[in-house]
Amino acid sequence: MIPDVLITPLVTIEMPGGGILRALKQSENGYSGFGEAYFSQVEKGMIKAWKRHNKMKLNLIVPIGEIKFVLFDNRDPNNELFQEIILSKDNYCRLTIPPMIWVGFQGLSNNCSMLLNIANIEHNPLESDQLEIDKINYEWSQR
């Protein structure tokens, strides 16, 4: 496990006609203010990697489909760490990623998956770094 990364199980409330999927409350661990919320669609097999935010804290939730997240922590070059987690409605959790952690993700479901990011600050392209997929030594599996 990477220090400061949180995996928080979330509540699903089944209701006639459709359920309620909780995402984030102000009172919960992981909440550190609100900047923006956005959805990102991920097609089957599509890999989006690598990005690292310098200030933004991510709160990632997958209400539709299935997405594998891979985190890479090189804040201590003597102790580089990887962490993988698959989020879906069956594993309905919130993945909270602090600044300075590299993240990549891959769509696993046959249909388009969707993730929600509830970020603590507004998006600013000058606040993040990106690397080509082959710049971090990780073997993405085809599923």
XYZ file of C-alpha atoms in Angstrom:
143
model
C 0.000 0.000 0.000
C 1.201 3.483 -0.848
C 1.205 5.877 2.123
C -1.625 8.451 2.096
C -3.658 6.559 -0.539
C -7.125 5.717 0.806
C -9.541 3.055 -0.379
C -12.924 3.752 1.185
C -15.806 1.278 0.747
C -18.927 3.158 -0.294
C -22.606 2.615 0.398
C -25.059 1.474 -2.233
C -28.709 1.812 -1.276
C -31.026 -0.391 -3.303
C -34.313 1.319 -4.105
C -37.296 0.335 -6.216
C -36.698 1.751 -9.673
C -32.932 2.222 -9.179
C -30.339 2.453 -6.457
C -28.398 5.280 -4.835
C -24.609 5.167 -5.020
C -22.896 7.389 -2.476
C -19.671 9.149 -3.522
C -18.259 11.597 -0.937
C -19.457 13.498 2.099
C -17.794 16.541 3.600
C -17.486 14.665 6.918
C -15.535 11.723 5.407
C -11.828 11.031 5.436
C -10.508 11.960 1.989
C -12.538 15.144 1.665
C -10.273 18.175 1.494
C -12.430 20.790 -0.166
C -14.175 20.987 -3.503
C -12.735 22.351 -6.717
C -14.591 20.438 -9.419
C -16.199 17.132 -10.294
C -15.991 15.500 -13.682
C -16.725 12.197 -15.406
C -14.308 10.398 -17.693
C -15.305 7.606 -20.071
C -12.947 4.679 -20.627
C -13.420 2.211 -23.477
C -12.598 -1.514 -23.076
C -8.840 -2.053 -23.135
C -8.079 1.679 -23.344
C -5.119 2.680 -21.179
C -4.706 6.254 -20.009
C -1.287 6.654 -18.377
C 0.700 8.379 -16.797
C -0.325 11.556 -14.984
C 0.750 13.099 -11.679
C -0.858 16.099 -10.005
C 1.338 18.442 -7.992
C -1.470 19.960 -5.873
C -4.737 18.199 -6.741
C -6.119 15.407 -4.568
C -8.202 12.936 -6.574
C -11.285 11.092 -5.320
C -12.054 8.459 -7.963
C -15.279 6.440 -8.077
C -16.465 3.982 -10.761
C -20.289 3.770 -10.804
C -20.454 2.176 -14.288
C -18.220 -0.554 -15.678
C -14.872 -1.720 -14.339
C -11.541 0.130 -14.312
C -8.106 -0.964 -13.135
C -6.065 1.824 -11.526
C -2.298 1.583 -11.207
C -0.517 3.971 -8.871
C 3.233 4.545 -8.879
C 4.931 6.330 -5.992
C 8.478 7.495 -6.635
C 8.545 10.226 -3.999
C 11.316 8.188 -2.305
C 13.610 6.929 -5.113
C 14.998 4.270 -2.741
C 11.521 2.828 -2.137
C 9.448 3.027 -5.328
C 6.005 1.443 -4.894
C 3.205 0.245 -7.170
C -0.388 -0.277 -6.094
C -3.221 -1.724 -8.173
C -6.947 -1.619 -7.512
C -9.962 -2.488 -9.625
C -13.061 -0.396 -8.996
C -16.563 -1.243 -10.205
C -20.103 -1.400 -8.903
C -19.186 -4.824 -7.443
C -16.155 -3.279 -5.694
C -17.768 0.080 -5.027
C -15.101 2.150 -3.295
C -13.603 5.623 -3.469
C -9.904 5.779 -4.333
C -8.305 8.887 -2.816
C -4.936 9.749 -4.330
C -2.794 12.512 -2.815
C -0.640 14.823 -4.939
C 2.679 13.564 -6.376
C 1.515 9.990 -7.112
C 1.575 8.818 -10.740
C -1.703 7.254 -11.895
C -2.767 5.292 -14.931
C -5.961 3.386 -15.616
C -7.410 0.824 -17.991
C -10.994 0.041 -18.997
C -11.851 -3.596 -18.259
C -15.579 -3.965 -18.995
C -16.995 -4.957 -22.340
C -18.953 -1.714 -22.428
C -17.698 1.797 -21.811
C -16.782 2.413 -18.164
C -17.194 5.710 -16.383
C -15.267 7.246 -13.545
C -16.102 10.237 -11.418
C -13.339 12.419 -10.010
C -14.231 14.758 -7.170
C -11.139 16.949 -7.004
C -10.223 19.377 -4.255
C -9.106 22.098 -6.710
C -10.112 23.133 -10.208
C -8.228 21.601 -13.119
C -5.162 23.591 -14.198
C -2.969 22.057 -16.922
C 0.115 23.730 -15.416
C -0.430 21.842 -12.130
C 0.195 18.324 -13.481
C 2.915 16.300 -15.195
C 2.478 13.607 -17.832
C 4.675 10.764 -19.055
C 4.373 8.454 -22.039
C 3.067 4.995 -21.122
C 6.482 3.317 -21.561
C 8.328 5.733 -19.241
C 7.197 3.848 -16.116
C 8.106 0.159 -16.068
C 4.708 -1.502 -15.668
C 3.242 -4.401 -17.658
C -0.362 -3.578 -18.593
C -2.284 -6.827 -19.017
C -4.799 -7.390 -21.747
C -8.028 -8.743 -20.291
